[in-house]
Coordinates of C-alpha atoms and ligand atoms in Angstrom, one line a residue:
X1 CA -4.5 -40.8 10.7
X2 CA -6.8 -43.7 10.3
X3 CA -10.6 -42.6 8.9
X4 CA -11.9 -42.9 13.1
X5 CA -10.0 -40.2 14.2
X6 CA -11.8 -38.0 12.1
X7 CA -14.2 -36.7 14.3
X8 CA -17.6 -35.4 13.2
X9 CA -18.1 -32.0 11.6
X10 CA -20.0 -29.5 13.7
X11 CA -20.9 -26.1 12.3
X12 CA -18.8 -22.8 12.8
X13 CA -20.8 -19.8 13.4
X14 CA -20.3 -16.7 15.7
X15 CA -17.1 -18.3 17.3
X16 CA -18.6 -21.6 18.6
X17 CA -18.7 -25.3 17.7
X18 CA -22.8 -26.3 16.9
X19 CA -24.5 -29.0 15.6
X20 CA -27.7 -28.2 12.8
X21 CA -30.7 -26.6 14.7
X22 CA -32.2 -29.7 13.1
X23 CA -29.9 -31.9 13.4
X24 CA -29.3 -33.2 9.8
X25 CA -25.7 -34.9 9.3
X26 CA -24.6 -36.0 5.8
X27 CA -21.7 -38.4 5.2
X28 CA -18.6 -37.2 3.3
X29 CA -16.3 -40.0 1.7
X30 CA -12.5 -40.9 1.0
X31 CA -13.2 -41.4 -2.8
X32 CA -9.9 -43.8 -3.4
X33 CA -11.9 -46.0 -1.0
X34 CA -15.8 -45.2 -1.2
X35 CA -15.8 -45.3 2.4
X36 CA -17.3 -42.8 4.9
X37 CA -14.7 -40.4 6.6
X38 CA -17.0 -38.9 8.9
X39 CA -20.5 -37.2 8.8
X40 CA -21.0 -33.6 8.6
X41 CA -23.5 -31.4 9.8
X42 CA -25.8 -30.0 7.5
X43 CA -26.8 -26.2 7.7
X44 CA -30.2 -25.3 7.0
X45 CA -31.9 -22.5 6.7
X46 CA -32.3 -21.5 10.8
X47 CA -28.4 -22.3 10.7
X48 CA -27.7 -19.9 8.0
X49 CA -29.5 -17.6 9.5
X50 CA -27.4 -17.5 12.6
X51 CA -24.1 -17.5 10.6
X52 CA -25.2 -14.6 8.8
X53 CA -26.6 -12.5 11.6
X54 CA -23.0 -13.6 13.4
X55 CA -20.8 -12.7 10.2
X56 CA -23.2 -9.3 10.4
X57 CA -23.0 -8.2 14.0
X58 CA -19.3 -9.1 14.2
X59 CA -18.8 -6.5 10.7
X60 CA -20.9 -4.1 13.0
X61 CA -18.9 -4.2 16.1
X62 CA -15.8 -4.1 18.1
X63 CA -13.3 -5.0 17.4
X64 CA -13.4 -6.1 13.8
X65 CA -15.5 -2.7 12.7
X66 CA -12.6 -1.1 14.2
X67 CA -9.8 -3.0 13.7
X68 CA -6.7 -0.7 12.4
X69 CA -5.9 -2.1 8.7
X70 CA -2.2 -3.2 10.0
X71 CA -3.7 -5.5 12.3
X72 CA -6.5 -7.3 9.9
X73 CA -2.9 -8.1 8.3
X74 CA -1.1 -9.0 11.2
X75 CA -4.2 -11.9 11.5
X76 CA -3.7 -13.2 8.2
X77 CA -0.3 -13.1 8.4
X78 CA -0.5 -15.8 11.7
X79 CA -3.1 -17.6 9.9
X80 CA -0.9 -18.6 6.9
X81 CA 1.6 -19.3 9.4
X82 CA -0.9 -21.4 11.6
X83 CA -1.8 -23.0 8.0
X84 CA 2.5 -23.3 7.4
X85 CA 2.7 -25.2 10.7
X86 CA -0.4 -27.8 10.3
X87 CA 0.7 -28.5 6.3
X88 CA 1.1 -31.9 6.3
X89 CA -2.3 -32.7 8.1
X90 CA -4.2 -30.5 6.5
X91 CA -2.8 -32.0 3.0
X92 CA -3.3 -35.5 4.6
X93 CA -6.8 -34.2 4.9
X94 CA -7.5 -32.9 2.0
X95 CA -6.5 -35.8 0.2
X96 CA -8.2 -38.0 1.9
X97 CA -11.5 -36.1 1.2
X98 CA -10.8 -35.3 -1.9
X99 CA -8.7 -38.4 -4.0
X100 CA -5.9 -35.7 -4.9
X101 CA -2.5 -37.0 -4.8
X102 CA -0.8 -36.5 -1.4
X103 CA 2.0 -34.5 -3.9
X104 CA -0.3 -32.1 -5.0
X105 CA -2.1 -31.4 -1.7
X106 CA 1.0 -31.2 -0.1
X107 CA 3.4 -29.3 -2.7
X108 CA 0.6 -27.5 -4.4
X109 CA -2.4 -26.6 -2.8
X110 CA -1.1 -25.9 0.6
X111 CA 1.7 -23.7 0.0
X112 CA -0.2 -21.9 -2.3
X113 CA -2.4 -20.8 0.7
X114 CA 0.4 -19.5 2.7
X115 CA 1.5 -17.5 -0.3
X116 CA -2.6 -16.4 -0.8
X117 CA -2.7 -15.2 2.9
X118 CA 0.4 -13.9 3.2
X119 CA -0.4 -12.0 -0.2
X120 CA -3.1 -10.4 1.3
X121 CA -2.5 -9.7 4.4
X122 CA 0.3 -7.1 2.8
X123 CA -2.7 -6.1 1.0
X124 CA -4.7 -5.0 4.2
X125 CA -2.6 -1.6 4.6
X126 CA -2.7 -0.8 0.8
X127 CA -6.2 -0.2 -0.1
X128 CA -7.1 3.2 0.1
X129 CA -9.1 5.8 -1.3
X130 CA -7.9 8.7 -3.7
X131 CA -8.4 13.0 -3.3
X132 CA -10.0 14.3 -6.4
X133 CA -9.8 17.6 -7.7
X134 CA -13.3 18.4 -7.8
X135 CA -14.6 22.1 -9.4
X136 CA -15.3 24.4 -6.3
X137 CA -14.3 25.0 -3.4
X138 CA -14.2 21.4 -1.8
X139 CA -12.1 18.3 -1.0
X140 CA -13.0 15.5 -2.2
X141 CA -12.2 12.6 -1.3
X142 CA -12.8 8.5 -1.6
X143 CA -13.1 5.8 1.2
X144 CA -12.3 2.0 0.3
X145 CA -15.1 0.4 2.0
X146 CA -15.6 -3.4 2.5
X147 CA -19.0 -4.7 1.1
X148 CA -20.0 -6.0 4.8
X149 CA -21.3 -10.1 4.8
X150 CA -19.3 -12.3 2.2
X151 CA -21.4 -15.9 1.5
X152 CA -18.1 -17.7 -0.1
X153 CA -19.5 -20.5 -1.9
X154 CA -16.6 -23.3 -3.3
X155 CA -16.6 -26.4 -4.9
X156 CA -14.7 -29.4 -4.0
X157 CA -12.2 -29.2 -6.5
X158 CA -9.7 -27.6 -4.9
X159 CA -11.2 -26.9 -1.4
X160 CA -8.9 -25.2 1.1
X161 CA -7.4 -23.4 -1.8
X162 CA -10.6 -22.1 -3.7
X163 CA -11.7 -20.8 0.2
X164 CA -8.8 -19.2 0.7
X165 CA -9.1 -17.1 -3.0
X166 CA -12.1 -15.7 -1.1
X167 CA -10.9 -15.6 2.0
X168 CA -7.6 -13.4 1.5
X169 CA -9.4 -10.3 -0.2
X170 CA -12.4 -10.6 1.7
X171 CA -11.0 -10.4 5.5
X172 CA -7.6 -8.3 4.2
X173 CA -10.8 -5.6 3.4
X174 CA -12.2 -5.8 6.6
X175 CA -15.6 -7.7 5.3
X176 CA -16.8 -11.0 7.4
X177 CA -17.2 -14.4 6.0
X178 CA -19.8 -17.5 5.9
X179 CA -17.8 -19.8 3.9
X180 CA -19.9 -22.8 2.4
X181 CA -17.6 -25.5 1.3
X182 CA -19.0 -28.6 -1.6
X183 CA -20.3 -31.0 0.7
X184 CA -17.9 -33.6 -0.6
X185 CA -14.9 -31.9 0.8
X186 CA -15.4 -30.0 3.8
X187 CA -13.1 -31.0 6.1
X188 CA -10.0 -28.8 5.9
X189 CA -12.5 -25.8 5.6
X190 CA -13.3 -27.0 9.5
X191 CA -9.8 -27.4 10.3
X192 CA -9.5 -23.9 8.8
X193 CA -12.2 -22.2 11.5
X194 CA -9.9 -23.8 14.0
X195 CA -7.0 -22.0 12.7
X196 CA -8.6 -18.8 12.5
X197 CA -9.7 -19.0 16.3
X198 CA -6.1 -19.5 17.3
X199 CA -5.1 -16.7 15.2
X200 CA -7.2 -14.4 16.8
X201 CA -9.9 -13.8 14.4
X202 CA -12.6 -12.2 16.3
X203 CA -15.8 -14.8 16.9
X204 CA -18.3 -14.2 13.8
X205 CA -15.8 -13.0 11.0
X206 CA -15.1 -16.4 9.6
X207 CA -18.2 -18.6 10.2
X208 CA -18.5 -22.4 8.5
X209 CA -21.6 -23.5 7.4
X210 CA -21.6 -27.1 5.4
X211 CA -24.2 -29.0 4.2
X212 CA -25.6 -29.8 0.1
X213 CA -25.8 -27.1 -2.5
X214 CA -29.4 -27.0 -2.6
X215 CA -30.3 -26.7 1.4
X216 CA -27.0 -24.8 2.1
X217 CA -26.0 -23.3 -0.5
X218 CA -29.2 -22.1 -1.7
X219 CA -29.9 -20.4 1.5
X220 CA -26.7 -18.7 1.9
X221 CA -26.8 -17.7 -1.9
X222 CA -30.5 -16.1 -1.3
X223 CA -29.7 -15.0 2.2
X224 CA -31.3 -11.0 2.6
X225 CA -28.3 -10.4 5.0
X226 CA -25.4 -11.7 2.8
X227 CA -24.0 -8.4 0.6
X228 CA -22.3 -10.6 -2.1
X229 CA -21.9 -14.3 -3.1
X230 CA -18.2 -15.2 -3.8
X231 CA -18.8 -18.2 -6.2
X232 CA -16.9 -21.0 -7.4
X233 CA -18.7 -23.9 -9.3
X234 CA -20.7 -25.1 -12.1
X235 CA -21.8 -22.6 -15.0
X236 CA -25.6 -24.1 -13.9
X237 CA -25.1 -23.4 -10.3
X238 CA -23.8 -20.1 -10.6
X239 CA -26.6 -19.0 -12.7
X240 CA -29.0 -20.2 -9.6
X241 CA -26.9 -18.2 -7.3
X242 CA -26.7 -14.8 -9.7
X243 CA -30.7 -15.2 -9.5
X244 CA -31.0 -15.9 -6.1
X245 CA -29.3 -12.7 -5.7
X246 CA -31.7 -10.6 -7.5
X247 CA -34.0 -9.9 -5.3
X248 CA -31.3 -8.2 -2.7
X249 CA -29.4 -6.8 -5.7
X250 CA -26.1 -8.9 -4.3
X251 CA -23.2 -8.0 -5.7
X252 CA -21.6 -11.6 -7.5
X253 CA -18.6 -12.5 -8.9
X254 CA -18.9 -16.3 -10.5
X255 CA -16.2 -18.2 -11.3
X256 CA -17.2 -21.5 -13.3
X257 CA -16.5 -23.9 -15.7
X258 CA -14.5 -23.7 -18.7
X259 CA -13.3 -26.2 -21.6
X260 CA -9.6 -24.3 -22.7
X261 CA -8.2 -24.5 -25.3
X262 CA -4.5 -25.4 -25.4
X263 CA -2.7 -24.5 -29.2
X264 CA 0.5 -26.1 -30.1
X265 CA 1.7 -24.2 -33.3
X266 CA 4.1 -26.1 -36.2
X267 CA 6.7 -24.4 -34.8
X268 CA 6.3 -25.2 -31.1
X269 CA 9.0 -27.1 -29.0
X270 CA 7.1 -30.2 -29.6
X271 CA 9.1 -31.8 -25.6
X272 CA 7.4 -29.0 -24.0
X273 CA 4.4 -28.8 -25.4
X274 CA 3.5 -32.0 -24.9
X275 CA 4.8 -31.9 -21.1
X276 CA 2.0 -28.9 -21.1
X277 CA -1.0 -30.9 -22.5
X278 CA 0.2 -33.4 -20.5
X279 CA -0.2 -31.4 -16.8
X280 CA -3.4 -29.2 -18.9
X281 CA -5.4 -32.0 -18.6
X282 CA -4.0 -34.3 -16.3
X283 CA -3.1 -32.2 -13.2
X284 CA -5.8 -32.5 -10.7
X285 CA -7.4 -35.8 -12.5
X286 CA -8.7 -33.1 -15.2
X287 CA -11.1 -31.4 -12.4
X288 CA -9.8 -28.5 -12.8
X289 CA -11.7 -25.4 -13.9
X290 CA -8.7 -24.1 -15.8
X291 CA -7.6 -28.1 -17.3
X292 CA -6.8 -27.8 -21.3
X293 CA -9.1 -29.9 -22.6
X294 CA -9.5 -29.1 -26.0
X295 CA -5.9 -30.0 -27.4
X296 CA -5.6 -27.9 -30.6
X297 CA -2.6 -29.4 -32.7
X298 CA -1.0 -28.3 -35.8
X299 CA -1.8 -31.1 -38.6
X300 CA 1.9 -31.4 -39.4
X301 CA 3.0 -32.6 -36.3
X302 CA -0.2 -34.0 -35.3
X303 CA 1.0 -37.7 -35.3
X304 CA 4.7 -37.0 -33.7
X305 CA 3.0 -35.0 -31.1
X306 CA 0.3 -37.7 -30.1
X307 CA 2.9 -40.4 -30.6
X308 CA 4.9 -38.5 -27.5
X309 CA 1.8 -37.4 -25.5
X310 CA 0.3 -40.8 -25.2
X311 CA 3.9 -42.5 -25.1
X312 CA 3.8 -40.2 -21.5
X313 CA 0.0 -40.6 -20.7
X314 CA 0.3 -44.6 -20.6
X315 CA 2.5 -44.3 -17.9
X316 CA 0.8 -42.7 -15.8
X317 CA -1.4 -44.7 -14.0
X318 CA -3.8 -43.9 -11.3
X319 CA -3.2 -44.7 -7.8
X320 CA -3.0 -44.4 -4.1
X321 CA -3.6 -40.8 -3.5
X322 CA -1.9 -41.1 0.2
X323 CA 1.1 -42.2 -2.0
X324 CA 4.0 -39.6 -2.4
X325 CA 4.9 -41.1 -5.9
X326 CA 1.5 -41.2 -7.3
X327 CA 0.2 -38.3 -9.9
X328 CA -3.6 -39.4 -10.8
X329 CA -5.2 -40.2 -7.8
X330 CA -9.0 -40.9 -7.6
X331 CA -12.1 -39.0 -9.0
X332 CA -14.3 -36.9 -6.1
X333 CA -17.4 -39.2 -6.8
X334 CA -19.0 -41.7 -8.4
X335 CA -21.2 -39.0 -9.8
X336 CA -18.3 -37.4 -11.1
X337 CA -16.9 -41.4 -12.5
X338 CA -20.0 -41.7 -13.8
X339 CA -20.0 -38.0 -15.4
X340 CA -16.6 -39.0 -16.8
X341 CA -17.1 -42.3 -18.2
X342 CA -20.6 -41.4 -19.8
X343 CA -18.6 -38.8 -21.5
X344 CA -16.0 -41.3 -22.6
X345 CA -19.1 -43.2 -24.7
X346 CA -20.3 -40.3 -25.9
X347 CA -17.4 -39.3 -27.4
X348 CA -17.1 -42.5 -29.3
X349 CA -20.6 -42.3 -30.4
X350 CA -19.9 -39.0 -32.1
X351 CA -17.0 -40.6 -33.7
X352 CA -13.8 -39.1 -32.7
X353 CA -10.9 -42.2 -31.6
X354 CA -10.3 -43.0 -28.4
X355 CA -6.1 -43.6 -28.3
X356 CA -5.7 -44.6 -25.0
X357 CA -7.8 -44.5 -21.4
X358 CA -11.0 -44.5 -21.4
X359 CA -12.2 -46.7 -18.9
X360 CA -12.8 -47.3 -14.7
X361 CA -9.4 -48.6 -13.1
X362 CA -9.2 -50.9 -9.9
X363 CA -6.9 -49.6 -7.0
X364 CA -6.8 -50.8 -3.7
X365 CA -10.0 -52.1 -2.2
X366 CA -11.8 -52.0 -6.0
X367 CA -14.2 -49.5 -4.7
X368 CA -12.6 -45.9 -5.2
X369 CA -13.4 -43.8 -8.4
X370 CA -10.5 -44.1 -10.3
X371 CA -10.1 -43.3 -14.2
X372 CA -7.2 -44.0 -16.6
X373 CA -6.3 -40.6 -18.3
X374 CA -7.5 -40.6 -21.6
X375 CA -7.1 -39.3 -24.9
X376 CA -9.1 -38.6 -27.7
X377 CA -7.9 -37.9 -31.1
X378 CA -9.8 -36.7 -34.2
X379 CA -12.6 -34.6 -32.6
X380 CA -14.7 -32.0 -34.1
X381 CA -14.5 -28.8 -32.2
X382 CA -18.6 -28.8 -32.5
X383 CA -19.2 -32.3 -30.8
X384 CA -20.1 -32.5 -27.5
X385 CA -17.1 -33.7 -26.4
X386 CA -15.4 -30.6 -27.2
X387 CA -18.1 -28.5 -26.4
X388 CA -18.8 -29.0 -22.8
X389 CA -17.4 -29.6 -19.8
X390 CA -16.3 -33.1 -18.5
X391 CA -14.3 -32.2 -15.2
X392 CA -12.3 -35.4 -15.4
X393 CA -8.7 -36.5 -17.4
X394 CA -10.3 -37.1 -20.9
X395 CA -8.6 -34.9 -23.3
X396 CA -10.0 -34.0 -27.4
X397 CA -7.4 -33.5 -30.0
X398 CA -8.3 -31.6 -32.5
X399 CA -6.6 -30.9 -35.6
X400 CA -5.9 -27.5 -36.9
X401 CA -3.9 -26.2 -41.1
X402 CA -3.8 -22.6 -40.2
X403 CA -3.1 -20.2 -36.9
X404 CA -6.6 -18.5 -37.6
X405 CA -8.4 -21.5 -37.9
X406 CA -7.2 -22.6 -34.6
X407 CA -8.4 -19.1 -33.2
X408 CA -11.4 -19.3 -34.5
X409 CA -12.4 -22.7 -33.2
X410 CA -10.7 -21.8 -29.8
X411 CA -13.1 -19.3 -29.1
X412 CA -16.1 -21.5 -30.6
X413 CA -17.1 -22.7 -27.6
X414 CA -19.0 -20.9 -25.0
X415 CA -17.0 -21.0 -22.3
X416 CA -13.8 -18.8 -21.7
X417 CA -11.8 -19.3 -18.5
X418 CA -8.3 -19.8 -20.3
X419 CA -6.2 -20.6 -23.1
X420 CA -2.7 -21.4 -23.9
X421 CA -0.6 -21.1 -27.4
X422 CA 2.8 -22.9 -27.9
X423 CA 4.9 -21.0 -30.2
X424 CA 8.6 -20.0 -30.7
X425 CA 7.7 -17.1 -32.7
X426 CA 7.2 -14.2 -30.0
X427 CA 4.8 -12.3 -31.7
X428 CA 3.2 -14.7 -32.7
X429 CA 2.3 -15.5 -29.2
X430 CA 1.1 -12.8 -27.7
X431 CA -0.5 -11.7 -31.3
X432 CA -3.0 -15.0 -30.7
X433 CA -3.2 -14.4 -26.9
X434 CA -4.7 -11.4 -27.6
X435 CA -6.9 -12.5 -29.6
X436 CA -8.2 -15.5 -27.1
X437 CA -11.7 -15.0 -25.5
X438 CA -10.1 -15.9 -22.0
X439 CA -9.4 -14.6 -18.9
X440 CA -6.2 -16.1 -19.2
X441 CA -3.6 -16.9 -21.8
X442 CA -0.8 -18.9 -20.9
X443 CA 2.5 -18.7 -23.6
X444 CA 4.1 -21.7 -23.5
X445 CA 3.5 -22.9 -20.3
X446 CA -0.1 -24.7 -19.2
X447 CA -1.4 -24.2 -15.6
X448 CA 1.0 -21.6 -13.5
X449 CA -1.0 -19.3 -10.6
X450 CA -0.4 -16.6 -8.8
X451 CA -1.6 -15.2 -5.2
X452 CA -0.7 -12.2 -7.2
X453 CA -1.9 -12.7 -10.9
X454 CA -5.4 -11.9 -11.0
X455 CA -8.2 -15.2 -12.6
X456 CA -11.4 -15.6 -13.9
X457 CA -13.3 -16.1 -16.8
X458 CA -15.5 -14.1 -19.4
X459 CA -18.5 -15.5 -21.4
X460 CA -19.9 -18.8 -19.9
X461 CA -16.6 -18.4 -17.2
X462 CA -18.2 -15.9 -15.3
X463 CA -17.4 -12.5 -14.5
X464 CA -15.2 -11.0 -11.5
X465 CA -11.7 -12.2 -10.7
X466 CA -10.4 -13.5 -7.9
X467 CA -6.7 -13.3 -6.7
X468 CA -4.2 -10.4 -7.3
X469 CA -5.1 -6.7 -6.9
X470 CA -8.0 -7.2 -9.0
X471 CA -10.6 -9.4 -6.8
X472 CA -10.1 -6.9 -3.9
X473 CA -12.1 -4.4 -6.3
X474 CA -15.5 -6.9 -5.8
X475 CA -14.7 -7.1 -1.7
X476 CA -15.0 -3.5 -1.4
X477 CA -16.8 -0.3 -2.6
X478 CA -16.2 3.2 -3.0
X479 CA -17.9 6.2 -0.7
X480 CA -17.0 9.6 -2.0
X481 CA -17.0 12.5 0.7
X482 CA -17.3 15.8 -0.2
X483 CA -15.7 18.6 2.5
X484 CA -17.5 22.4 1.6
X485 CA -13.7 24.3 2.5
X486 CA -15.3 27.8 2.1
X487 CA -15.1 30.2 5.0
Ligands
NAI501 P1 -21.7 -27.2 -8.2 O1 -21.4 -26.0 -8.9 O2 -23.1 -27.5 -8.0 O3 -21.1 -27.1 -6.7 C1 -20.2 -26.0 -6.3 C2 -20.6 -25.5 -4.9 O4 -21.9 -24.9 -5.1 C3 -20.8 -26.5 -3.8 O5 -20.4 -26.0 -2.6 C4 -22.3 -26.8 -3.8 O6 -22.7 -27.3 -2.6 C5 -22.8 -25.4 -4.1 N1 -24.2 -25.4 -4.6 C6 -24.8 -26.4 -5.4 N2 -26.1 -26.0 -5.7 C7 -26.3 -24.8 -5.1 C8 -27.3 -23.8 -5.1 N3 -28.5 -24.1 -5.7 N4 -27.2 -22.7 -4.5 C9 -26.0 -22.4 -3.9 N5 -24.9 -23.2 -3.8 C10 -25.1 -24.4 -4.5 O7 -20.9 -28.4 -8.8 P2 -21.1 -30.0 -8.6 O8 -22.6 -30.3 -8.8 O9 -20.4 -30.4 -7.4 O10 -20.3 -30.5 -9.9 C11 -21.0 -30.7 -11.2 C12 -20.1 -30.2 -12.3 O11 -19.8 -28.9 -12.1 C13 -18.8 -30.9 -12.4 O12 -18.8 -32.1 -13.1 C14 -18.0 -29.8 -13.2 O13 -18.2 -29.9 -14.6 C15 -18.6 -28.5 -12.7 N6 -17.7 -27.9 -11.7 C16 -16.9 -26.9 -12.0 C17 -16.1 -26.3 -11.1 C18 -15.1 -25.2 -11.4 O14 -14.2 -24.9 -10.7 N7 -15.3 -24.6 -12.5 C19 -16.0 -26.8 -9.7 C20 -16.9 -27.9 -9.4 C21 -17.7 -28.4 -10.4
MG502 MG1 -15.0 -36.5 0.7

């Protein structure tokens, strides 16, 4: 697949292929290469108008409104076939949109969305209401509703896979969808609609609108026909979309950044851990909403632990994302470079050490947005470096003399997405992951998911989960019936 045969990105709404009423276009780049992919059509507001009145009429009507539950799984049950079958070009895809290793797209993400859809679609004929034993003489009863129009808003982190968190629960409930993917990766959210024409979904349940955050996304986000805003993103953007949402009282569940900490006790198996900082920060190229970036080390074995870590980091070198062997492939952007590197002088100028990384590397052409992974060591847990979120493979060690000092600074930060402790002592463990302000705690292990474990964040995080049994509670409400049973 050479970058022509990409063909332009139209807008999905109410079953057809359409330009913008205004036709806007915005390029969208292969960031190993800085060079244009393809353009996509930007939505405006006119356009997500139409997507929503589609997404709405097609919740109202035949057969969707009426669709038996067994079927709404039968569809996502073919679509993460459909998605099973077109793997390898819609990881090609990906990657090429997105600077992800072809290994990751293609091992990782993908497969994970078969798993997500066939998770759900099991899910479709298992949500159901309850009979309550009311005082009197009535039945009542519950009815597991679905919310109605869904505005799935997702960064371009991990694109297919993020959509497909919101899309599982959402059509498995019987709700319909205007998905907004990040403008930087949209593609395989296009190649997505496709798949969910050939798998039967009826015209106007899943509708694509792409296009920037602020024409977009702002319009779906404050959209007086969208019923809730599934959000993935920044902690600044998904404060703009909660407020957008006032004014129609739209239900929100935000999932945003974080800055985990991951806490390698004296007593840790020091080969593991360090595998798990490792893949904390590194997996992904550090974009990762989840990515251990605050490396919270026992002072004891401080030095041998580093000494291993960076031993391992210096070997890994970014490269060629399309590359099965590669495992750091190129940032999304050069905002996101720039983001990265800034932070990279920043953290010098506070003072911590910079061991290894730290700089811009040159792959290929010269001109993609490549990063050596980098570490940091002597960091103050109230620096900026350890305090906010860089998206990107830099990593802060921080030095810890006691198990509640490491607490304490782990949840001294204001976000709290999730957290891992490594430990041999078993209560130990869980006694600190309980005590972690996160969503979730990993025990010696950094960085494992679920279709079935629920995630999110608490704190700057978000609120809401998706994934698991748990985010199909936000995709649908209750109605409680009463029946008057005297004669
Ligand atoms: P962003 O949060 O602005 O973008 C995420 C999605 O929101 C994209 O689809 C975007 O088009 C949309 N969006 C942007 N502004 C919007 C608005 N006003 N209303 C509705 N939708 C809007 O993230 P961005 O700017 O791409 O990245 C900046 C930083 O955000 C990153 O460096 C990283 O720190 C953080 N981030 C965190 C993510 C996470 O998973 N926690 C994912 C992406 C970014
Ligand atoms: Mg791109």
């Amino acid at each position: 697949m050479s970058n022509t045969e990409i063909l332009p990105g139209q807008l999905f709404i109410g079953g057809q292929w359409r330009d913008a009423a205004a036709g806007e276009s915005i390029d969208t780049l292969n960031p190993a290469t800085g060079e244009k992919l393809t353009t996509l059509a930007e939505a405006g507001a006119a356009d997500v108008d139409s997507a929503v009145a589609a997404a709405r009429q097609a919740f109202e009507s035949k057969p969707w409104a009426t669709m038996a539950a067994a079927d709404r799984g039968r569809l996502l049950t073919k679509l993460a076939s459909l998605v099973e079958r077109d793997i390898e070009k819609l990881a090609r895809l990906e990657t090429l949109d997105n600077g992800k290793p072809i290994f990751e797209s293609r091992y990782v993400d993908m497969p994970t969305i078969v798993d997500i859809f066939h998770y759900y679609a099991g899910w479709a004929t298992k949500l159901h209401g309850e009979t309550i034993p009311v005082r009197g003489p009535y039945l009542n009863y519950t009815l597991r509703e679905p919310v109605g129009v869904v505005g799935a808003i997702v960064p371009w982190n991990f694109p297919l896979l993020l959509a497909s968190w919101k899309l599982g629960p959402a059509l498995a409930a019987g709700n319909t969808v205007v998905l907004k993917p990040a403008e930087q990766t949209s593609l395989t959210a296009l190649e997505l609609a496709r798949l969910t024409v050939e798998a039967g979904f009826p015209p106007g349940v899943v509708n694509v609108v792409t296009g920037r955050g602020h024409v977009t996304g702002a319009a779906l986000a404050s959209h007086p026909g969208v019923d809730k805003v599934a959000f993935t993103g920044s902690t600044t953007t998904g404060k703009a979309v909660m407020r957008a949402g006032v004014e129609t009282l739209k239900r929100v569940t935000l999932e945003l950044g974080g800055k985990s900490p991951n806490i390698v006790l004296e007593d840790a198996d020091l080969e593991n851990a360090v595998k798990g900082a490792y893949n904390g920060i590194f997996y992904g190229k550090g974009e990762v909403c989840a990515a251990g970036s605050r490396l919270f080390v026992h002072k004891k074995i401080k030095e041998a632990f580093l000494e291993k870590l960076v031993e391992r980091t210096k070997k890994l070198l970014p490269a060629d994302p399309l590359d099965p062997k590669t495992r750091l492939g190129a940032l999304v952007s050069a905002a996101q470079m720039k983001k990265v590197l800034d932070y990279v002088e920043l953290g010098k100028s506070e003072g911590s050490r910079l061991v290894t990384g730290g700089s811009a590397v040159t792959v290929g052409n010269g001109k993609g947005y490549f990063v050596a992974p980098t570490i940091f060591d002597g960091v103050a847990n109230g620096s900026r470096l350890a305090q906010e979120e860089i998206f990107g493979p830099v990593l802060a060690t921080i030095e810890f003399s006691d198990t509640e000092e490491a607490i304490r600074a782990a949840n001294d930060n204001p976000y709290g997405l999730a957290a891992a402790v490594w430990t041999k002592d078993i209560a130990k463990a869980h006694s600190v992951a309980h005590r972690l302000r996160a969503g979730t705690v990993w025990i010696n292990c950094y960085n494992a998911y679920d279709a079935a474990a629920p995630f999110g964040g608490v704190k700057a995080s978000g609120f809401g989960r998706d994934l698991g049994m748990h985010a199909l509670e936000s995709y649908t409400q209750v109605k409680d019936v009463w029946v008057n049973l005297k004669d």
